[in-house]
mmCIF file of C-alpha atoms in Angstrom:
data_model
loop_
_atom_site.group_PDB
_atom_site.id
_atom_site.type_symbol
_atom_site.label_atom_id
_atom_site.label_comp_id
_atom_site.label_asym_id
_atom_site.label_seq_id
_atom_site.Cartn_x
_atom_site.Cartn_y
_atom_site.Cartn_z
ATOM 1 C CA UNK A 118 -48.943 -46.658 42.805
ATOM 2 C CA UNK A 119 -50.636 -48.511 46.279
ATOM 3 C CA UNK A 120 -54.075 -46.548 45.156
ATOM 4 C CA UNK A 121 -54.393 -48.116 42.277
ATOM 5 C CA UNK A 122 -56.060 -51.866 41.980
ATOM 6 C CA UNK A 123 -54.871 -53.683 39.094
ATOM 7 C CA UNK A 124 -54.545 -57.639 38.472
ATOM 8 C CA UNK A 125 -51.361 -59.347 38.727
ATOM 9 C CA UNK A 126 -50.867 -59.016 35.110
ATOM 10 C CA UNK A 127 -50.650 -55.684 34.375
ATOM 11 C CA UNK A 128 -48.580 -55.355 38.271
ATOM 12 C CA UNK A 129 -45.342 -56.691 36.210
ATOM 13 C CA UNK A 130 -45.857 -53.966 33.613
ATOM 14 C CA UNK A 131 -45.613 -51.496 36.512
ATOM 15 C CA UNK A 132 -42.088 -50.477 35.443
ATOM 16 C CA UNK A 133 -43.873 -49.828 32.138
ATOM 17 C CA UNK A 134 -46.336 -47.187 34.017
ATOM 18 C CA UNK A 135 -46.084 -43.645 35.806
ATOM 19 C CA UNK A 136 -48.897 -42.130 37.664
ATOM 20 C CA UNK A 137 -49.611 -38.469 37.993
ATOM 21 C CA UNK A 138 -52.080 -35.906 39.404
ATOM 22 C CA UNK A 139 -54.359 -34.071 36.727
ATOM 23 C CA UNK A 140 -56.399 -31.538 38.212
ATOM 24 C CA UNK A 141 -56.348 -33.352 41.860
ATOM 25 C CA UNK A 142 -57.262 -36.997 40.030
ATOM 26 C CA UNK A 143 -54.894 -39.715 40.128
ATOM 27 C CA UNK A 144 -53.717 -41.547 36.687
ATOM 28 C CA UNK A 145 -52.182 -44.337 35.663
ATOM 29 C CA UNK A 146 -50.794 -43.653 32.094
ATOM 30 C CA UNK A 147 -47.447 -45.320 30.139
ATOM 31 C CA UNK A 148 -44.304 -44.009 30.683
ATOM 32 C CA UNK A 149 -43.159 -41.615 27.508
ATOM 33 C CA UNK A 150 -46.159 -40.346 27.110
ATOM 34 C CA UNK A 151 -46.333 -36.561 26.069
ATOM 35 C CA UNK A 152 -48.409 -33.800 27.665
ATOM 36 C CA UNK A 153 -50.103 -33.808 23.979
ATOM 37 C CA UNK A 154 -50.903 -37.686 24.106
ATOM 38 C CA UNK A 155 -52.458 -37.047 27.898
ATOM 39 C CA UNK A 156 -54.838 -34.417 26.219
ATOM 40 C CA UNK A 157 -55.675 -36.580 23.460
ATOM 41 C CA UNK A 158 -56.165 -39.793 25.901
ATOM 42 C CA UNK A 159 -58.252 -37.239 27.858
ATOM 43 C CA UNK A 160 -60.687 -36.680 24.854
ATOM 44 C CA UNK A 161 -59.976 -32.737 25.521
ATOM 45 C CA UNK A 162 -59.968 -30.479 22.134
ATOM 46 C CA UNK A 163 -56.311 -29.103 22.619
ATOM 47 C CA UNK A 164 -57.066 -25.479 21.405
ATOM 48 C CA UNK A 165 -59.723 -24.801 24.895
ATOM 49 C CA UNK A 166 -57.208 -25.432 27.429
ATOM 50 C CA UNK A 167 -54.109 -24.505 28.752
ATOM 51 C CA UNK A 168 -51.966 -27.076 30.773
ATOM 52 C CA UNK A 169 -49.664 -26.471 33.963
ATOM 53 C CA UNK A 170 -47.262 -29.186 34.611
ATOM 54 C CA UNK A 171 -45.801 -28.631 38.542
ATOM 55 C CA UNK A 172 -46.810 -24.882 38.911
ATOM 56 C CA UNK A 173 -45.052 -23.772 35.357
ATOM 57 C CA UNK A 174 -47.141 -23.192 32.463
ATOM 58 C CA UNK A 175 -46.375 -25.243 29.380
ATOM 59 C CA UNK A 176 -46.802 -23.627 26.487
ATOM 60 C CA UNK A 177 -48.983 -25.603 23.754
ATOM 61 C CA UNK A 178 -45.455 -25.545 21.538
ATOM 62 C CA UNK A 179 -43.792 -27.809 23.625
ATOM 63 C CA UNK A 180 -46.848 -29.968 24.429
ATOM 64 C CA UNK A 181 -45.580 -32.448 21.883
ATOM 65 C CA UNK A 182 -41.900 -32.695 23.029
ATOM 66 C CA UNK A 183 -42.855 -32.701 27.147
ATOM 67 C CA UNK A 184 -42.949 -35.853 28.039
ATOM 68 C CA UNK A 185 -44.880 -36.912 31.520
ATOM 69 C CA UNK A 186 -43.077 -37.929 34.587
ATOM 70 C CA UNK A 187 -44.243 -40.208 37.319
ATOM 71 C CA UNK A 188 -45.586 -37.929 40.259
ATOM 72 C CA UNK A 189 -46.191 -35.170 37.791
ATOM 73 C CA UNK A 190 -49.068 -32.831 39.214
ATOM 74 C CA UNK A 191 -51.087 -31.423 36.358
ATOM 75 C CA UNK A 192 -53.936 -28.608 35.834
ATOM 76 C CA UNK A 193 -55.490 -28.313 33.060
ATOM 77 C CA UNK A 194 -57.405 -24.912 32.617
ATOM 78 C CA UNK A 195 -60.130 -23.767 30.094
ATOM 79 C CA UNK A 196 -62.033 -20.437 29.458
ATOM 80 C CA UNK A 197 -65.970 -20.462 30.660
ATOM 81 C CA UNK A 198 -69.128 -17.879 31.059
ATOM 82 C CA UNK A 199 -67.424 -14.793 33.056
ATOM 83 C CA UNK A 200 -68.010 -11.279 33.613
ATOM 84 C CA UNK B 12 -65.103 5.362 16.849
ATOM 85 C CA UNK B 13 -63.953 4.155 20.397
ATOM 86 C CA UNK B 14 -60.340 2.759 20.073
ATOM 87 C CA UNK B 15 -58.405 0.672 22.772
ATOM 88 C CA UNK B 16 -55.024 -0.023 22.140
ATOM 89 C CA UNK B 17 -54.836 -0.619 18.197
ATOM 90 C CA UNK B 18 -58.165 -1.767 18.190
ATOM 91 C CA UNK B 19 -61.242 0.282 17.691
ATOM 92 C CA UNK B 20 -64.880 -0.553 18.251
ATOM 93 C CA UNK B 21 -68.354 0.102 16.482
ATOM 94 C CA UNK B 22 -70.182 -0.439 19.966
ATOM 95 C CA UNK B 23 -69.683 1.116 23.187
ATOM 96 C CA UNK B 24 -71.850 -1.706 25.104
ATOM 97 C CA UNK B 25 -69.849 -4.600 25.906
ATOM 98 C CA UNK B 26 -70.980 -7.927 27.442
ATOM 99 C CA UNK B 27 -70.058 -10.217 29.905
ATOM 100 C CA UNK B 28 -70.722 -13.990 28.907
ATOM 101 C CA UNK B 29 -71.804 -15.205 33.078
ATOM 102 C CA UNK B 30 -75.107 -16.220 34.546
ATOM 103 C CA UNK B 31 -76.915 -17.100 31.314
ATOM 104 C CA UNK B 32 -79.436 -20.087 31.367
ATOM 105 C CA UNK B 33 -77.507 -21.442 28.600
ATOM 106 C CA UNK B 34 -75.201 -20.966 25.849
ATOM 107 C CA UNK B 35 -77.312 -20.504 23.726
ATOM 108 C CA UNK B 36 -79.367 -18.211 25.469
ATOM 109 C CA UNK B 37 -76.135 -15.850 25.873
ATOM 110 C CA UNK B 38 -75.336 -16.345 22.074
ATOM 111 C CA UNK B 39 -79.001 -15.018 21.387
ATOM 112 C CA UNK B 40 -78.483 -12.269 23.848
ATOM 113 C CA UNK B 41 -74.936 -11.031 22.742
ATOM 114 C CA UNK B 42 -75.754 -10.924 19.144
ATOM 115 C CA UNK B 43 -78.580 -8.754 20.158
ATOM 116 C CA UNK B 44 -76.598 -6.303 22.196
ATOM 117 C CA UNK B 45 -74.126 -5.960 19.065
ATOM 118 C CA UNK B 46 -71.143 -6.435 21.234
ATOM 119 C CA UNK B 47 -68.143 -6.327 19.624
ATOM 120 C CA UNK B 48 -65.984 -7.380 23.222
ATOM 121 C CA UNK B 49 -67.090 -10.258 25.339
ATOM 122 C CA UNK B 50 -65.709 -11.255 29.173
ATOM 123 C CA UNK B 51 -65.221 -14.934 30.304
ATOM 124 C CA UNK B 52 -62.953 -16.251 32.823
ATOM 125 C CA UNK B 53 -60.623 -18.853 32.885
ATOM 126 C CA UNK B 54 -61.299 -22.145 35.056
ATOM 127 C CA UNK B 55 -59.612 -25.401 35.937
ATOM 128 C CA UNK B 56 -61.605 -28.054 33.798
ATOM 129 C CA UNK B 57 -63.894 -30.010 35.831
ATOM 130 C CA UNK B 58 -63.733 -33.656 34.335
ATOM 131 C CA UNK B 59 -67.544 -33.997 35.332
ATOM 132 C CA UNK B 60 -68.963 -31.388 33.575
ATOM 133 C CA UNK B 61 -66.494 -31.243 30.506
ATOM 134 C CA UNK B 62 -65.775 -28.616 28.856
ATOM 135 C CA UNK B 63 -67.986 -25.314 28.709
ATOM 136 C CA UNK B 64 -69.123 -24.731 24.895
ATOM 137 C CA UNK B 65 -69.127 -21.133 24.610
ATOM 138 C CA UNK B 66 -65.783 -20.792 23.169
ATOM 139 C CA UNK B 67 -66.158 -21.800 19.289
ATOM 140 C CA UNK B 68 -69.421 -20.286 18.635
ATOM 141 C CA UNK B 69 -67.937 -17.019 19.760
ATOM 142 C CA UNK B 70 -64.758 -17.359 18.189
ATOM 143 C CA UNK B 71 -66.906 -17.954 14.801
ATOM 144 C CA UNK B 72 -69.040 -15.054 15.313
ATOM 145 C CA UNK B 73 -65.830 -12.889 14.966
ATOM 146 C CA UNK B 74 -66.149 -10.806 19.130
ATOM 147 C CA UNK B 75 -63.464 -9.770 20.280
ATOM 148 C CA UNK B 76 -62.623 -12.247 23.356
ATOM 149 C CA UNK B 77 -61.263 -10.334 26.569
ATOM 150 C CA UNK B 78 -60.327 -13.175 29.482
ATOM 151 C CA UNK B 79 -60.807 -11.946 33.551
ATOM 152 C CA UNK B 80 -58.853 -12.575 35.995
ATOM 153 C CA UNK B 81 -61.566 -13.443 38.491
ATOM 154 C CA UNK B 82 -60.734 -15.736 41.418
ATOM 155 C CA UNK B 83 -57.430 -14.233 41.716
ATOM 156 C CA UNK B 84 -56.996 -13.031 45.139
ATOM 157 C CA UNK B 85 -53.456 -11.161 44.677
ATOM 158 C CA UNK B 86 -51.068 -9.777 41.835
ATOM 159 C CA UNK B 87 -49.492 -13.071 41.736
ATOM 160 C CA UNK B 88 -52.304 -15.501 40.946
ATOM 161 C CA UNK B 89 -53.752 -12.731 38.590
ATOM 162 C CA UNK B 90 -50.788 -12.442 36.314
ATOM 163 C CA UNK B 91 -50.463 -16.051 36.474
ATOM 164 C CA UNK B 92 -54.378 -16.113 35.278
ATOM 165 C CA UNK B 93 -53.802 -13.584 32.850
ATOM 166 C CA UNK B 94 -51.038 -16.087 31.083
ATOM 167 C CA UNK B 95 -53.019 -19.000 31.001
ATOM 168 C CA UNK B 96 -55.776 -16.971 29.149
ATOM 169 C CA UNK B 97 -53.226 -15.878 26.503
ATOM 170 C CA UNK B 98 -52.141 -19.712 26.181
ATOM 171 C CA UNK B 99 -55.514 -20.335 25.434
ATOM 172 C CA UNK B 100 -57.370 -17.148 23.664
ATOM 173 C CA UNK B 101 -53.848 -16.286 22.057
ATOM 174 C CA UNK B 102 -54.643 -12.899 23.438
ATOM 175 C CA UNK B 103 -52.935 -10.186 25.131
ATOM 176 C CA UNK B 104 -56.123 -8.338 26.256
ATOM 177 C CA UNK B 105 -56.908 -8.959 29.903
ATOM 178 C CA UNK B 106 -59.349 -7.742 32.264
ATOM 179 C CA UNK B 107 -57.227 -7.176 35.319
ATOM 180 C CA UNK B 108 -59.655 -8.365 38.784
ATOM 181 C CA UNK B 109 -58.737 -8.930 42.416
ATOM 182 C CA UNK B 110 -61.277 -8.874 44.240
ATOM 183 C CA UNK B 111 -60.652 -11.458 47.191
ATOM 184 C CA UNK B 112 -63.709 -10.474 49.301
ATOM 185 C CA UNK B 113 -66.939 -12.526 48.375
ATOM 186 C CA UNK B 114 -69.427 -10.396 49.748
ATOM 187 C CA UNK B 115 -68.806 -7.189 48.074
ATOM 188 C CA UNK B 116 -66.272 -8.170 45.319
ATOM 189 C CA UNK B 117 -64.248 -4.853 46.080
ATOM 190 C CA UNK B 118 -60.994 -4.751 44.151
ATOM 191 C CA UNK B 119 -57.906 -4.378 45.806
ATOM 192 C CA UNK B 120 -56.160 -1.638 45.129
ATOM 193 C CA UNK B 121 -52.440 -2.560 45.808
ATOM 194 C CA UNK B 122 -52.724 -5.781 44.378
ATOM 195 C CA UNK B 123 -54.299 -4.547 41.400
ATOM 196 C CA UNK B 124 -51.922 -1.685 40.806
ATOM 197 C CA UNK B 125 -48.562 -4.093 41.010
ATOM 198 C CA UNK B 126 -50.599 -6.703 38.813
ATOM 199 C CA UNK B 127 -50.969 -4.172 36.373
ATOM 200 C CA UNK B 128 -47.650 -2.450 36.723
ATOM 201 C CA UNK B 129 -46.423 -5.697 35.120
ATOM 202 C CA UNK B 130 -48.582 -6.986 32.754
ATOM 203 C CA UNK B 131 -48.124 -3.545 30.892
ATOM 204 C CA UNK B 132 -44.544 -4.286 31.199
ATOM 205 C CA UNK B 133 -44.955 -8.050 29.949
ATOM 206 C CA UNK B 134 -46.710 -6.590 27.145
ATOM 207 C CA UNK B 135 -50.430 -6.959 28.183
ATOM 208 C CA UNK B 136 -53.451 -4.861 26.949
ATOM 209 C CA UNK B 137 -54.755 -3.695 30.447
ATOM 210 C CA UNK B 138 -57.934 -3.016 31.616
ATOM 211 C CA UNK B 139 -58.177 -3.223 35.217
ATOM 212 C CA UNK B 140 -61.911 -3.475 37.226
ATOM 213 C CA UNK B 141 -61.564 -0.654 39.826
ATOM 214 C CA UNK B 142 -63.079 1.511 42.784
ATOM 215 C CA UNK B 143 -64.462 4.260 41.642
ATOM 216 C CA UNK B 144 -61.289 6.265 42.626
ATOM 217 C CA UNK B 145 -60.412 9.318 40.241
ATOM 218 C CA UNK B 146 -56.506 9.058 41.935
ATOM 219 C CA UNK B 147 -56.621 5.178 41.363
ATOM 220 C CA UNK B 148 -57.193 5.334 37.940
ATOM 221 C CA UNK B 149 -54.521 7.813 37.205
ATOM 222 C CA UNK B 150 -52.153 5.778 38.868
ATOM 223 C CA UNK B 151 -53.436 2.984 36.754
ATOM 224 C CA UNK B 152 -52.961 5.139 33.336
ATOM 225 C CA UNK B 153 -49.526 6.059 34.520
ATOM 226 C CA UNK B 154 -48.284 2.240 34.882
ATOM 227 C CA UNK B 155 -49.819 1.872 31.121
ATOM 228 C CA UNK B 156 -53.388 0.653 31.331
ATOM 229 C CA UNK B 157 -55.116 0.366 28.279
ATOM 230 C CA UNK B 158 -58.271 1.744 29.965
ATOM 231 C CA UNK B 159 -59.627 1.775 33.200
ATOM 232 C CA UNK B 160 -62.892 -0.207 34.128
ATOM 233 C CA UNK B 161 -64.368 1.659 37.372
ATOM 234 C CA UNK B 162 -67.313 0.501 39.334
ATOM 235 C CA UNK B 163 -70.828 1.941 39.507
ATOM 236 C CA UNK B 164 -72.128 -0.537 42.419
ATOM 237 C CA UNK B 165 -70.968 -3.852 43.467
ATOM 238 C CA UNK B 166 -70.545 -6.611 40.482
ATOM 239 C CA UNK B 167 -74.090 -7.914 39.937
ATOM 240 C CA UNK B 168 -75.924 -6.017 42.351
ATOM 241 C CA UNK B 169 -78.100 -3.942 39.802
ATOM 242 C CA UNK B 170 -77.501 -0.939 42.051
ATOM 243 C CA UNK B 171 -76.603 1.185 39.323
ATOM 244 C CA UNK B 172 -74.401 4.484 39.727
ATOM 245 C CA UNK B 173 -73.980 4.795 43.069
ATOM 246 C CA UNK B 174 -70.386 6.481 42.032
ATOM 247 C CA UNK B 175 -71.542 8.899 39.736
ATOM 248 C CA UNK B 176 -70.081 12.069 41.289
ATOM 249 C CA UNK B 177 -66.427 10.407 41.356
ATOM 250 C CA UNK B 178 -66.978 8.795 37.876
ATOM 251 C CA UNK B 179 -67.481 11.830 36.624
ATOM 252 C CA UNK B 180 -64.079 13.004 37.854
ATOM 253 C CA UNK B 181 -62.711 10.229 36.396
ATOM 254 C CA UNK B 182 -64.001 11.026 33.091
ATOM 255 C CA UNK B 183 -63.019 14.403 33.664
ATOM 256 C CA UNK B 184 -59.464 13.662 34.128
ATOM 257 C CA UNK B 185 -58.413 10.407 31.900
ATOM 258 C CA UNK B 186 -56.490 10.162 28.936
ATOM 259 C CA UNK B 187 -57.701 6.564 28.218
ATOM 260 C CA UNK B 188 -60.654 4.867 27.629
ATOM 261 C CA UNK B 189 -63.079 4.587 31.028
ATOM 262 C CA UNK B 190 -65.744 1.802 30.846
ATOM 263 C CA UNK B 191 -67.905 2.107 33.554
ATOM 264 C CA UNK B 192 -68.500 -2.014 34.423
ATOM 265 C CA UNK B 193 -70.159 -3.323 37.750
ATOM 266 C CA UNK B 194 -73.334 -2.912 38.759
ATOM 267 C CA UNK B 195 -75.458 -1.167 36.210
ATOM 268 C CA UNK B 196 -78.829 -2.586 36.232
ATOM 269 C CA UNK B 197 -81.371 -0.790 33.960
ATOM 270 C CA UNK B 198 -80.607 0.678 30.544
ATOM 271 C CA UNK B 199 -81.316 4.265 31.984
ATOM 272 C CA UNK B 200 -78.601 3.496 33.842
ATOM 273 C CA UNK B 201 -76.261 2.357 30.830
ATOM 274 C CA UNK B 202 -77.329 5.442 29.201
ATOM 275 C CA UNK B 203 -76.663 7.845 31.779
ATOM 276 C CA UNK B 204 -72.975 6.708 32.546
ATOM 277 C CA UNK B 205 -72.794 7.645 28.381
ATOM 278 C CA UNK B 206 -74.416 10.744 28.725
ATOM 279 C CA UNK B 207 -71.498 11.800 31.432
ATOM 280 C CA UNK B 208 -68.962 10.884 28.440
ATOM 281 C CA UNK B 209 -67.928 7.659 29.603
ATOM 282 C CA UNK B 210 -66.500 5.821 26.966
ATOM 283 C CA UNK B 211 -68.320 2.663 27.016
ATOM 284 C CA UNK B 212 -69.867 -0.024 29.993
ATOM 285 C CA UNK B 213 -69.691 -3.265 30.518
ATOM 286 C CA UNK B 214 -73.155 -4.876 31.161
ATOM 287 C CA UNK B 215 -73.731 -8.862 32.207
ATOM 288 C CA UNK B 216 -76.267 -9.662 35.292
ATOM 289 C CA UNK B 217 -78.551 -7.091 34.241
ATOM 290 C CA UNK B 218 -79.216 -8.970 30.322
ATOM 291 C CA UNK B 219 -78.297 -12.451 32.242
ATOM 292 C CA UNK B 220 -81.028 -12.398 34.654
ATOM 293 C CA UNK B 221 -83.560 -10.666 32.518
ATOM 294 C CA UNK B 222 -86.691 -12.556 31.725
ATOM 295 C CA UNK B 223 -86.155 -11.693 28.014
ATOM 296 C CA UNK B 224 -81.858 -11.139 27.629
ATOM 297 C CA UNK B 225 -82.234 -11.173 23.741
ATOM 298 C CA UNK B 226 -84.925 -7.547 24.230
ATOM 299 C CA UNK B 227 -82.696 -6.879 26.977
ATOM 300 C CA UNK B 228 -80.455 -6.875 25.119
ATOM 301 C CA UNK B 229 -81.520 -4.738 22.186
ATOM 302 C CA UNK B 230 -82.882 -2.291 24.808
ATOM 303 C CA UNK B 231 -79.562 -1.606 26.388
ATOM 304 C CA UNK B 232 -77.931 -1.562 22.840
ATOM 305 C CA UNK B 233 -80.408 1.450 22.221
ATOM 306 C CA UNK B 234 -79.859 3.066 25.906
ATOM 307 C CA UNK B 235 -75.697 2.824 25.298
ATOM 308 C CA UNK B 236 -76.284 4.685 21.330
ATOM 309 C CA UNK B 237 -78.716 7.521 22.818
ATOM 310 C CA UNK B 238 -76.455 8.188 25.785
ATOM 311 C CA UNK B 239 -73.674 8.413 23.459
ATOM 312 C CA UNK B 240 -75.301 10.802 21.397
ATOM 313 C CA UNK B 241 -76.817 13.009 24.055
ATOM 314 C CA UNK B 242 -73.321 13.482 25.350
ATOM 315 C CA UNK B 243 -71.690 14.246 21.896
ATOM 316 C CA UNK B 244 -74.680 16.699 21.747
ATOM 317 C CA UNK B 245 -74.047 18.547 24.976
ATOM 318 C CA UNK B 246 -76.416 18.554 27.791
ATOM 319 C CA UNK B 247 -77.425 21.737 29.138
ATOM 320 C CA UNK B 248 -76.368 23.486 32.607
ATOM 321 C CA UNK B 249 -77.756 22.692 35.543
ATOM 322 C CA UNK B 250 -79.094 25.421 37.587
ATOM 323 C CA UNK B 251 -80.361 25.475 41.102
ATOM 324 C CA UNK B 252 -83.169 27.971 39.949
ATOM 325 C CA UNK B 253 -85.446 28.472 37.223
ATOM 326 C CA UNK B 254 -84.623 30.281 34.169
ATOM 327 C CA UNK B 255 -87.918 30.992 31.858
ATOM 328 C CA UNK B 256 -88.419 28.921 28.859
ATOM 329 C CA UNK B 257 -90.903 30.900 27.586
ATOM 330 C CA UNK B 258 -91.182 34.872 27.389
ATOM 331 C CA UNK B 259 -92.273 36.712 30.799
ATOM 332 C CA UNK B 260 -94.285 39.511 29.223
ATOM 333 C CA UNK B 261 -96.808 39.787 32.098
ATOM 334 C CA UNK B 262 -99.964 40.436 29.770
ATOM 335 C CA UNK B 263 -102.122 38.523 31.499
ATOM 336 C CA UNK B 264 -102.005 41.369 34.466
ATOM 337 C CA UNK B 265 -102.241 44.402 31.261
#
């Protein structure tokens, strides 16, 4: 959590945090969240993407139920122009 | 009717969605071809850029989606590719390409083969981007591709058919669908690859880069149809001498 400058405030709530890795970018996001919440907080339409949590893909069924660890590394993938 | 798998197709010209000037410009361009099958790729999001807009307008215009494997440099990362595009796309249908070289975007052979060896067993609608190698592609029919997507000349070079002569073996000897893809350049050159029976081809940088991709387009819509229907026609032999269209009667010298 060292990367991450905060005021002494929200420090005691650190218990209350996790941070993760989505798509190489470092986050700071409650504890309990869901994979679904982190989309939503993300502002990312859930049906264009699909989400790898550690190296396994989750499947957008259990997006809801998943719930995000601290040190959790992330990808989030979505379709674009191809040939 | 062309049919792959279970599903069957008015057109024989399908599109890739890359290189466009915009979305909208590729919209324009794909309605124009009458494509009923459209490439993308799959890409981790970049945060800066958000998220690349082509996907609903397609989706409401009713194409068929089929998702690439591009960027994946072995069997591994491709069948991993090919399940993220089914998470997304909720489609089976994948376009099966390793190509790890830059330069010349040559598929791999071995890679390809073992990718496709299990994605047909997973389930997968396969149609792999090959070398124009007749023995490849039955390999690749064998393992239970859906069809088999051989090169005329290297992905966006506009070379056209520098592989005729062994795409016309392939042809010759496959029991699925070939779709000639890579390379083609110039409606003649769509056309001809019909006019040796191929089944359909897969044209992008050559509408992409036009000046005008909507006429493009059309054009190549028109090229794809005519070779189609020259080959259902028969062309004639090929001789190496001539044989007289009209009659030799000689009464000029009587």
């Amino acid at each position: 959590m060292q990367s991450i400058n905060r005021g002494d405030e929200v420090m005691e709530n650190d218990d209350l945090m996790i941070e993760l890795l989505m798509n190489d970018k470092a986050l700071v996001i409650p504890k309990g969240m869901s994979l679904a919440g982190l989309v939503t907080k993300q502002q990312i339409e859930p049906k264009s993407v699909a989400l790898v949590c550690n190296g396994e893909i989750v499947p957008r069924a259990h997006w809801q139920e998943r719930v995000c660890e601290d040190a959790d590394e992330i990808e989030i993938f979505s379709v674009v122009a191809g040939g | 009717m062309l049919k792959i798998a279970d599903h069957e197709f008015q057109s024989r010209l399908f599109t890739g969605t890359g290189k466009f000037s915009s979305s909208a410009s590729m919209l324009a361009a794909i309605r124009a071809t009458e494509s009923e099958l459209v490439t993308m790729a799959m890409k981790r999001l970049d945060f800066k850029t958000g998220l690349d807009d082509i996907l609903s307008p397609l989706l409401q215009s009713g194409i068929k989606l089929l998702p690439n494997t591009a960027g994946a440099r072995n069997a591994k990362e491709a069948i991993f590719v090919a399940e993220l595009a089914r998470e997304v796309l909720n489609t089976s249908w994948i376009k099966l390409e390793i190509h790890p070289d830059p330069k010349y975007l040559m598929p791999d052979p071995i890679e390809t083969l073992e990718a496709a060896r299990i994605l047909c067993e997973k389930g997968y609608i396969v149609l792999p981007y090959v070398h124009a190698d007749p023995v490849f592609c039955r390999r690749l029919e064998e393992v239970g591709c859906a069809a088999v997507m051989p090169l005329g000349s290297p992905i966006g070079s506009n070379q056209g058919l520098i592989t005729e002569p062994f795409l016309k073996i392939i042809i010759e000897q496959a029991n699925i669908p070939v779709i000639v893809d890579a390379g083609i350049g110039a409606p003649s050159q769509a056309l001809r690859a019909m006019e040796l029976g191929a089944d359909a081809v897969l044209v992008n940088t050559a509408i992409a880069s036009s000046l005008n991709p909507i006429a493009m387009g059309r054009c190549f819509a028109q090229a794809v149809q005519t070779g189609r229907d020259a080959y259902l026609a028969g062309l004639g032999q090929i001789s190496l001498q001539a044989s007289n269209t009209s009659p030799l009667t000689g009464f000029l010298n009587d």
